[in-house]
Tab-separated table of C-alpha atoms in Angstrom:
chain	number	residue	atom	x	y	z
M	1	MET	CA	36.728	-125.916	90.606
M	2	PRO	CA	39.125	-125.300	88.252
M	3	THR	CA	43.109	-125.219	88.763
M	4	THR	CA	44.748	-121.794	88.341
M	5	ILE	CA	48.218	-120.567	87.957
M	6	ASP	CA	49.010	-116.943	88.828
M	7	LEU	CA	51.754	-114.942	90.281
M	8	ALA	CA	52.043	-114.165	93.919
M	9	SER	CA	51.981	-110.101	93.868
M	10	ASN	CA	50.897	-109.255	97.534
M	11	GLU	CA	52.044	-110.182	101.116
M	12	THR	CA	48.683	-112.122	101.649
M	13	VAL	CA	49.320	-114.778	98.655
M	14	ILE	CA	53.145	-114.658	99.239
M	15	LYS	CA	52.367	-115.923	102.967
M	16	ARG	CA	49.863	-118.635	101.622
M	17	CYS	CA	52.747	-119.755	99.391
M	18	CYS	CA	55.239	-119.766	102.352
M	19	ALA	CA	53.456	-123.002	103.966
M	20	VAL	CA	54.659	-124.908	100.879
M	21	LEU	CA	57.977	-123.243	100.102
M	22	ARG	CA	58.867	-124.184	103.456
M	23	GLN	CA	58.702	-127.801	102.690
M	24	LEU	CA	61.620	-127.033	100.325
M	25	ARG	CA	63.331	-124.373	102.487
M	26	PRO	CA	62.725	-125.581	106.124
M	27	HIS	CA	65.653	-123.770	107.291
M	28	LEU	CA	63.736	-120.169	106.775
M	29	GLU	CA	61.378	-119.111	109.466
M	30	GLU	CA	58.057	-117.766	107.709
M	31	ASP	CA	58.655	-114.234	108.317
M	32	ALA	CA	62.236	-114.201	107.280
M	33	MET	CA	61.035	-115.980	103.988
M	34	MET	CA	58.379	-113.303	103.465
M	35	ARG	CA	61.121	-110.224	103.837
M	36	GLN	CA	63.519	-112.047	101.751
M	37	ILE	CA	60.988	-112.897	98.878
M	38	VAL	CA	59.694	-109.370	98.907
M	39	ARG	CA	63.463	-108.036	98.697
M	40	GLN	CA	64.042	-110.406	95.745
M	41	GLN	CA	61.047	-109.564	94.046
M	42	ILE	CA	62.347	-106.125	93.529
M	43	ALA	CA	65.377	-107.440	92.003
M	44	GLY	CA	63.277	-109.549	89.305
M	45	TYR	CA	62.381	-112.691	91.471
M	46	LEU	CA	58.852	-113.861	90.302
M	47	LEU	CA	56.574	-116.232	92.540
M	48	ALA	CA	54.196	-118.372	90.797
M	49	TYR	CA	51.642	-120.766	92.276
M	50	CYS	CA	49.139	-123.265	91.294
M	51	GLU	CA	45.976	-123.344	93.068
M	52	SER	CA	43.147	-125.658	93.164
M	53	GLU	CA	39.838	-125.676	95.500
M	54	LYS	CA	41.380	-122.742	97.117
M	55	VAL	CA	44.512	-124.511	98.244
M	56	ILE	CA	48.028	-123.882	96.844
M	57	ARG	CA	49.140	-127.141	95.526
M	58	SER	CA	52.681	-126.046	94.045
M	59	VAL	CA	54.950	-123.097	94.114
M	60	ALA	CA	57.768	-121.868	91.849
M	61	GLY	CA	60.287	-118.955	92.140
M	62	TYR	CA	62.127	-117.986	89.164
M	63	ARG	CA	63.983	-115.106	87.264
M	64	TYR	CA	64.956	-114.144	84.131
M	65	GLY	CA	68.593	-113.409	83.093
M	66	GLU	CA	71.204	-113.746	80.305
M	67	ASN	CA	74.889	-114.899	80.266
M	68	LEU	CA	77.148	-116.247	77.761
M	69	ALA	CA	76.637	-119.884	78.715
M	70	TYR	CA	72.846	-119.890	77.896
M	71	GLY	CA	71.797	-116.539	76.264
M	72	LYS	CA	68.718	-115.536	77.732
M	73	TYR	CA	67.524	-117.872	80.437
M	74	MET	CA	64.894	-118.511	83.071
M	75	TYR	CA	66.284	-119.798	86.211
M	76	LEU	CA	64.196	-121.956	88.649
M	77	ASP	CA	65.272	-120.830	92.164
M	78	ASP	CA	62.370	-122.660	93.918
M	79	LEU	CA	60.081	-125.555	92.552
M	80	VAL	CA	58.030	-127.506	95.067
M	81	THR	CA	54.556	-129.369	95.243
M	82	ASN	CA	52.664	-129.795	98.811
M	83	ARG	CA	53.817	-133.027	100.359
M	84	ASP	CA	50.155	-134.156	100.126
M	85	ASP	CA	49.900	-133.154	96.456
M	86	ARG	CA	52.842	-134.692	94.946
M	87	SER	CA	52.185	-137.214	91.768
M	88	LYS	CA	48.787	-135.392	91.423
M	89	GLY	CA	49.762	-133.366	88.426
M	90	PHE	CA	50.013	-130.041	89.945
M	91	GLY	CA	53.785	-129.612	89.766
M	92	LYS	CA	53.644	-130.981	85.890
M	93	LEU	CA	51.071	-127.925	85.462
M	94	LEU	CA	53.329	-125.443	86.940
M	95	PHE	CA	56.407	-126.621	85.174
M	96	ASP	CA	54.424	-126.595	81.682
M	97	TRP	CA	53.289	-123.039	82.529
M	98	LEU	CA	56.832	-121.963	83.242
M	99	VAL	CA	58.357	-123.555	79.831
M	100	VAL	CA	55.311	-121.327	78.067
M	101	ALA	CA	56.251	-118.393	80.054
M	102	ALA	CA	60.117	-118.870	79.409
M	103	LYS	CA	59.473	-119.295	75.648
M	104	GLU	CA	57.054	-116.309	75.566
M	105	GLN	CA	60.036	-114.211	77.229
M	106	GLY	CA	62.550	-115.157	74.504
M	107	CYS	CA	64.291	-117.632	76.531
M	108	GLU	CA	66.642	-120.050	75.036
M	109	VAL	CA	67.033	-122.106	78.106
M	110	LEU	CA	65.001	-122.922	81.286
M	111	THR	CA	67.674	-123.945	83.945
M	112	LEU	CA	67.754	-125.052	87.570
M	113	ASP	CA	70.063	-126.417	90.496
M	114	SER	CA	68.745	-129.428	92.455
M	115	GLY	CA	70.245	-130.887	95.615
M	116	VAL	CA	72.064	-134.109	95.023
M	117	GLN	CA	69.775	-135.948	97.496
M	118	ARG	CA	66.476	-134.905	95.834
M	119	PHE	CA	66.026	-137.992	93.909
M	120	GLY	CA	62.186	-137.540	93.368
M	121	ALA	CA	62.655	-133.978	91.860
M	122	HIS	CA	65.653	-135.610	89.681
M	123	ARG	CA	63.039	-138.129	88.304
M	124	PHE	CA	60.536	-135.453	87.525
M	125	TYR	CA	62.811	-133.006	85.907
M	126	LEU	CA	64.297	-135.855	83.767
M	127	THR	CA	60.608	-137.025	82.674
M	128	ASN	CA	59.888	-133.674	81.886
M	129	ARG	CA	62.703	-133.421	79.105
M	130	MET	CA	65.200	-131.871	81.447
M	131	ASP	CA	69.153	-133.242	81.165
M	132	ILE	CA	71.807	-132.934	83.504
M	133	VAL	CA	74.259	-130.919	81.738
M	134	SER	CA	76.843	-129.350	84.462
M	135	HIS	CA	78.030	-129.794	87.995
M	136	HIS	CA	77.335	-127.142	90.436
M	137	PHE	CA	80.190	-126.373	92.854
M	138	CYS	CA	79.838	-123.990	95.866
M	139	LEU	CA	82.192	-122.507	98.337
M	140	ARG	CA	80.690	-121.628	101.504
M	141	LEU	CA	82.050	-118.059	102.863
């Protein structure tokens, strides 16, 4: 059975994606995550997923923007591969699909933030030609 990449455009598919997304965002309950994704989609958030053998293997939440620092960009809010499917190429397939989508939309940059503790993710990003270009600062309010 082929591997496909598509956009989650209805609540049934979003719910299927949540099982994988919660591995990255365990602080969110499934219902709260569903509601938030739907709200974010109204504001331009897109949710892509990689599926093989009727199982969602990888999920990416992203949006497009433009600013003075990057010009037009794709911002990757969420990128996660199902724990049991890591290092099997599903994350790479989805990442490569995102790069093509960003180029098709005229983006000059694909950017993301990654928690400092996510060493495996950092290896993945560096292997896939990303550079560490800044520090991200946060003030919790």
